[in-house]
PDB file of C-alpha atoms in Angstrom:
ATOM      1  CA  MET A   1      16.535   6.603   0.993  1.00  0.00           C
ATOM      2  CA  ALA A   2      16.194   3.188  -0.556  1.00  0.00           C
ATOM      3  CA  SER A   3      13.793   2.630  -3.411  1.00  0.00           C
ATOM      4  CA  SER A   4      10.437   0.928  -2.976  1.00  0.00           C
ATOM      5  CA  TYR A   5      12.018  -2.266  -4.259  1.00  0.00           C
ATOM      6  CA  ASN A   6      13.744  -2.509  -0.870  1.00  0.00           C
ATOM      7  CA  ALA A   7      10.756  -1.679   1.351  1.00  0.00           C
ATOM      8  CA  PRO A   8      10.463  -5.146   2.903  1.00  0.00           C
ATOM      9  CA  LEU A   9      14.137  -5.125   3.808  1.00  0.00           C
ATOM     10  CA  LEU A  10      14.154  -1.768   5.546  1.00  0.00           C
ATOM     11  CA  GLY A  11      12.171  -2.337   8.700  1.00  0.00           C
ATOM     12  CA  ARG A  12      10.954   1.134   9.601  1.00  0.00           C
ATOM     13  CA  CYS A  13      12.828   3.845   7.789  1.00  0.00           C
ATOM     14  CA  GLY A  14      11.378   7.316   7.466  1.00  0.00           C
ATOM     15  CA  GLY A  15      12.686  10.585   6.261  1.00  0.00           C
ATOM     16  CA  PHE A  16      12.683  13.245   3.657  1.00  0.00           C
ATOM     17  CA  VAL A  17      14.666  12.929   0.464  1.00  0.00           C
ATOM     18  CA  ALA A  18      14.833  15.951  -1.807  1.00  0.00           C
ATOM     19  CA  GLU A  19      11.730  17.409  -0.132  1.00  0.00           C
ATOM     20  CA  ARG A  20       9.814  14.189  -0.822  1.00  0.00           C
ATOM     21  CA  PRO A  21       8.245  12.620   2.281  1.00  0.00           C
ATOM     22  CA  GLN A  22       8.655   8.861   2.297  1.00  0.00           C
ATOM     23  CA  ASP A  23       8.247   6.079   4.838  1.00  0.00           C
ATOM     24  CA  ALA A  24       8.530   2.298   4.766  1.00  0.00           C
ATOM     25  CA  PHE A  25       7.843  -0.509   7.206  1.00  0.00           C
ATOM     26  CA  HIS A  26       7.357  -4.262   7.221  1.00  0.00           C
ATOM     27  CA  LEU A  27       5.113  -6.460   9.340  1.00  0.00           C
ATOM     28  CA  PRO A  28       4.616 -10.204   9.770  1.00  0.00           C
ATOM     29  CA  ALA A  29       2.392 -11.727   7.075  1.00  0.00           C
ATOM     30  CA  ARG A  30      -0.565 -12.287   9.417  1.00  0.00           C
ATOM     31  CA  ARG A  31      -4.162 -11.083   9.274  1.00  0.00           C
ATOM     32  CA  THR A  32      -3.617  -9.106  12.477  1.00  0.00           C
ATOM     33  CA  SER A  33      -0.914  -7.055  10.732  1.00  0.00           C
ATOM     34  CA  VAL A  34      -3.451  -5.502   8.346  1.00  0.00           C
ATOM     35  CA  ALA A  35      -4.919  -3.358  11.149  1.00  0.00           C
ATOM     36  CA  GLU A  36      -1.412  -2.316  12.230  1.00  0.00           C
ATOM     37  CA  ALA A  37      -0.563  -1.308   8.635  1.00  0.00           C
ATOM     38  CA  ARG A  38      -3.737   0.817   8.475  1.00  0.00           C
ATOM     39  CA  ARG A  39      -2.890   2.457  11.800  1.00  0.00           C
ATOM     40  CA  ARG A  40       0.659   3.309  10.721  1.00  0.00           C
ATOM     41  CA  VAL A  41      -0.473   4.708   7.386  1.00  0.00           C
ATOM     42  CA  ARG A  42      -3.213   6.836   8.982  1.00  0.00           C
ATOM     43  CA  ALA A  43      -0.746   8.268  11.528  1.00  0.00           C
ATOM     44  CA  LEU A  44       1.843   8.987   8.842  1.00  0.00           C
ATOM     45  CA  LEU A  45      -0.646  10.754   6.586  1.00  0.00           C
ATOM     46  CA  HIS A  46      -1.897  12.792   9.529  1.00  0.00           C
ATOM     47  CA  GLU A  47       1.715  13.807  10.228  1.00  0.00           C
ATOM     48  CA  TRP A  48       2.102  14.806   6.553  1.00  0.00           C
ATOM     49  CA  GLY A  49      -1.042  16.938   6.780  1.00  0.00           C
ATOM     50  CA  ALA A  50      -3.203  14.902   4.383  1.00  0.00           C
ATOM     51  CA  ASP A  51      -6.880  15.764   4.362  1.00  0.00           C
ATOM     52  CA  GLN A  52      -9.457  13.312   5.713  1.00  0.00           C
ATOM     53  CA  GLN A  53     -10.532  11.943   2.302  1.00  0.00           C
ATOM     54  CA  VAL A  54      -6.931  11.173   1.357  1.00  0.00           C
ATOM     55  CA  ARG A  55      -6.352   9.397   4.680  1.00  0.00           C
ATOM     56  CA  ASP A  56      -9.522   7.330   4.226  1.00  0.00           C
ATOM     57  CA  ASP A  57      -8.749   6.379   0.611  1.00  0.00           C
ATOM     58  CA  VAL A  58      -5.100   5.503   1.241  1.00  0.00           C
ATOM     59  CA  GLU A  59      -6.018   3.515   4.336  1.00  0.00           C
ATOM     60  CA  LEU A  60      -8.536   1.482   2.315  1.00  0.00           C
ATOM     61  CA  VAL A  61      -6.073   0.805  -0.520  1.00  0.00           C
ATOM     62  CA  VAL A  62      -3.331  -0.223   1.929  1.00  0.00           C
ATOM     63  CA  SER A  63      -5.800  -2.509   3.682  1.00  0.00           C
ATOM     64  CA  GLU A  64      -6.784  -4.215   0.419  1.00  0.00           C
ATOM     65  CA  LEU A  65      -3.221  -4.600  -0.904  1.00  0.00           C
ATOM     66  CA  PHE A  66      -1.836  -5.737   2.449  1.00  0.00           C
ATOM     67  CA  THR A  67      -4.668  -8.255   2.861  1.00  0.00           C
ATOM     68  CA  ASN A  68      -4.008  -9.651  -0.624  1.00  0.00           C
ATOM     69  CA  ALA A  69      -0.295 -10.030   0.142  1.00  0.00           C
ATOM     70  CA  VAL A  70      -1.061 -11.869   3.394  1.00  0.00           C
ATOM     71  CA  ARG A  71      -3.732 -14.127   1.875  1.00  0.00           C
ATOM     72  CA  HIS A  72      -2.287 -14.904  -1.546  1.00  0.00           C
ATOM     73  CA  SER A  73       1.470 -15.144  -1.087  1.00  0.00           C
ATOM     74  CA  ASP A  74       3.777 -17.430   0.792  1.00  0.00           C
ATOM     75  CA  SER A  75       5.451 -14.627   2.720  1.00  0.00           C
ATOM     76  CA  GLU A  76       6.825 -14.329   6.221  1.00  0.00           C
ATOM     77  CA  ARG A  77       6.500 -10.544   6.115  1.00  0.00           C
ATOM     78  CA  VAL A  78       4.925  -7.838   3.984  1.00  0.00           C
ATOM     79  CA  GLY A  79       6.443  -4.441   3.263  1.00  0.00           C
ATOM     80  CA  CYS A  80       4.651  -1.149   2.750  1.00  0.00           C
ATOM     81  CA  GLU A  81       6.080   2.115   1.455  1.00  0.00           C
ATOM     82  CA  LEU A  82       4.398   5.492   1.019  1.00  0.00           C
ATOM     83  CA  THR A  83       5.956   8.305  -0.974  1.00  0.00           C
ATOM     84  CA  LEU A  84       4.487  11.748  -1.520  1.00  0.00           C
ATOM     85  CA  PHE A  85       4.996  13.173  -5.021  1.00  0.00           C
ATOM     86  CA  GLY A  86       3.353  16.619  -4.897  1.00  0.00           C
ATOM     87  CA  THR A  87      -0.268  16.025  -5.885  1.00  0.00           C
ATOM     88  CA  TYR A  88      -0.287  12.246  -5.439  1.00  0.00           C
ATOM     89  CA  VAL A  89       0.829   9.607  -2.975  1.00  0.00           C
ATOM     90  CA  ARG A  90       2.323   6.305  -4.115  1.00  0.00           C
ATOM     91  CA  ILE A  91       1.651   3.170  -2.070  1.00  0.00           C
ATOM     92  CA  THR A  92       3.791   0.091  -2.665  1.00  0.00           C
ATOM     93  CA  VAL A  93       3.056  -3.189  -0.893  1.00  0.00           C
ATOM     94  CA  THR A  94       5.680  -5.894  -1.357  1.00  0.00           C
ATOM     95  CA  ASP A  95       5.486  -9.577  -0.492  1.00  0.00           C
ATOM     96  CA  GLU A  96       8.246 -12.192  -0.372  1.00  0.00           C
ATOM     97  CA  GLY A  97       6.413 -15.211  -1.628  1.00  0.00           C
ATOM     98  CA  ALA A  98       5.103 -16.905  -4.669  1.00  0.00           C
ATOM     99  CA  SER A  99       1.627 -15.686  -5.529  1.00  0.00           C
ATOM    100  CA  GLY A 100       1.155 -17.198  -8.950  1.00  0.00           C
ATOM    101  CA  ALA A 101       2.632 -16.222 -12.281  1.00  0.00           C
ATOM    102  CA  ALA A 102      -0.168 -13.866 -13.260  1.00  0.00           C
ATOM    103  CA  GLY A 103      -0.014 -11.736 -10.112  1.00  0.00           C
ATOM    104  CA  PRO A 104      -2.995  -9.822  -8.798  1.00  0.00           C
ATOM    105  CA  HIS A 105      -5.758  -8.989 -11.229  1.00  0.00           C
ATOM    106  CA  VAL A 106      -9.397  -8.005 -11.105  1.00  0.00           C
ATOM    107  CA  GLN A 107     -11.618 -11.062 -11.356  1.00  0.00           C
ATOM    108  CA  PRO A 108     -14.522 -10.833 -13.819  1.00  0.00           C
ATOM    109  CA  ARG A 109     -17.860 -10.449 -12.026  1.00  0.00           C
ATOM    110  CA  SER A 110     -16.101 -10.487  -8.639  1.00  0.00           C
ATOM    111  CA  VAL A 111     -17.741  -7.224  -7.591  1.00  0.00           C
ATOM    112  CA  ASP A 112     -20.821  -9.223  -6.542  1.00  0.00           C
ATOM    113  CA  LYS A 113     -18.825 -11.699  -4.451  1.00  0.00           C
ATOM    114  CA  GLU A 114     -17.638 -11.186  -0.883  1.00  0.00           C
ATOM    115  CA  CYS A 115     -14.039 -11.915  -1.912  1.00  0.00           C
ATOM    116  CA  GLY A 116     -12.501 -10.328  -4.972  1.00  0.00           C
ATOM    117  CA  ARG A 117     -13.736  -6.743  -4.656  1.00  0.00           C
ATOM    118  CA  GLY A 118     -10.466  -5.382  -3.304  1.00  0.00           C
ATOM    119  CA  LEU A 119      -8.809  -4.667  -6.620  1.00  0.00           C
ATOM    120  CA  PHE A 120     -12.007  -3.060  -7.920  1.00  0.00           C
ATOM    121  CA  LEU A 121     -11.723  -0.638  -4.994  1.00  0.00           C
ATOM    122  CA  VAL A 122      -8.019  -0.087  -5.613  1.00  0.00           C
ATOM    123  CA  GLY A 123      -8.736   0.696  -9.265  1.00  0.00           C
ATOM    124  CA  ALA A 124     -11.634   3.007  -8.425  1.00  0.00           C
ATOM    125  CA  LEU A 125      -9.640   5.058  -5.892  1.00  0.00           C
ATOM    126  CA  SER A 126      -6.314   5.122  -7.746  1.00  0.00           C
ATOM    127  CA  GLU A 127      -5.173   7.273 -10.639  1.00  0.00           C
ATOM    128  CA  SER A 128      -3.127   4.216 -11.664  1.00  0.00           C
ATOM    129  CA  TRP A 129      -1.923   0.934 -10.190  1.00  0.00           C
ATOM    130  CA  GLY A 130       0.101  -2.087 -11.228  1.00  0.00           C
ATOM    131  CA  THR A 131       2.612  -4.744 -10.279  1.00  0.00           C
ATOM    132  CA  ARG A 132       6.300  -5.424 -10.686  1.00  0.00           C
ATOM    133  CA  PRO A 133       8.659  -8.110  -9.422  1.00  0.00           C
ATOM    134  CA  GLY A 134       9.968  -7.614  -5.897  1.00  0.00           C
ATOM    135  CA  ASP A 135      13.717  -7.499  -5.301  1.00  0.00           C
ATOM    136  CA  ALA A 136      13.746 -10.460  -2.910  1.00  0.00           C
ATOM    137  CA  GLY A 137      11.285 -12.559  -4.893  1.00  0.00           C
ATOM    138  CA  GLY A 138       7.577 -12.120  -4.639  1.00  0.00           C
ATOM    139  CA  GLN A 139       6.073  -9.001  -6.096  1.00  0.00           C
ATOM    140  CA  ALA A 140       5.264  -5.387  -5.425  1.00  0.00           C
ATOM    141  CA  VAL A 141       1.818  -3.928  -6.047  1.00  0.00           C
ATOM    142  CA  TRP A 142       1.682  -0.145  -6.282  1.00  0.00           C
ATOM    143  CA  ALA A 143      -1.069   2.426  -6.512  1.00  0.00           C
ATOM    144  CA  GLU A 144      -1.024   6.187  -6.954  1.00  0.00           C
ATOM    145  CA  LEU A 145      -3.822   8.246  -5.372  1.00  0.00           C
ATOM    146  CA  PRO A 146      -4.561  11.966  -5.502  1.00  0.00           C
ATOM    147  CA  TYR A 147      -3.149  13.892  -2.532  1.00  0.00           C
ATOM    148  CA  THR A 148      -4.417  17.094  -0.966  1.00  0.00           C
ATOM    149  CA  ALA A 149      -3.308  18.617   2.330  1.00  0.00           C
ATOM    150  CA  THR A 150      -5.252  20.292   5.109  1.00  0.00           C
ATOM    151  CA  ARG A 151      -2.500  22.808   5.868  1.00  0.00           C
TER     152      ARG A 151
END
């Protein structure tokens, strides 16, 4: 299975590697793709047996990161990869475009504004999160959230 650096290049590629569930997909960089990303992630987590709170939290983080990639980068498509590592799930959203040298960051006092709360939510729900350069330009934003299963 390719690493998360390659998520936007994979199309849809799912499977299990060394007992580690992983899935990746890419969608056009359009606002309408955010809902499709949420739907895919919810279905995948249901298939993996994630409990309701995990599905809700991961869906919200994917929605925020995917929305940021669509709104703030010059991308034609956005990639998303989920990997299950025992007690946590890693989400990586990768764009292709230029989104500024600083990358995504929490804006001071943005919690009171309509725009800018997304990364506050990502930080609140995640054990950790960050950014790294994407393989094909752009950048990857990742977040790790606690994972519990219903089965």
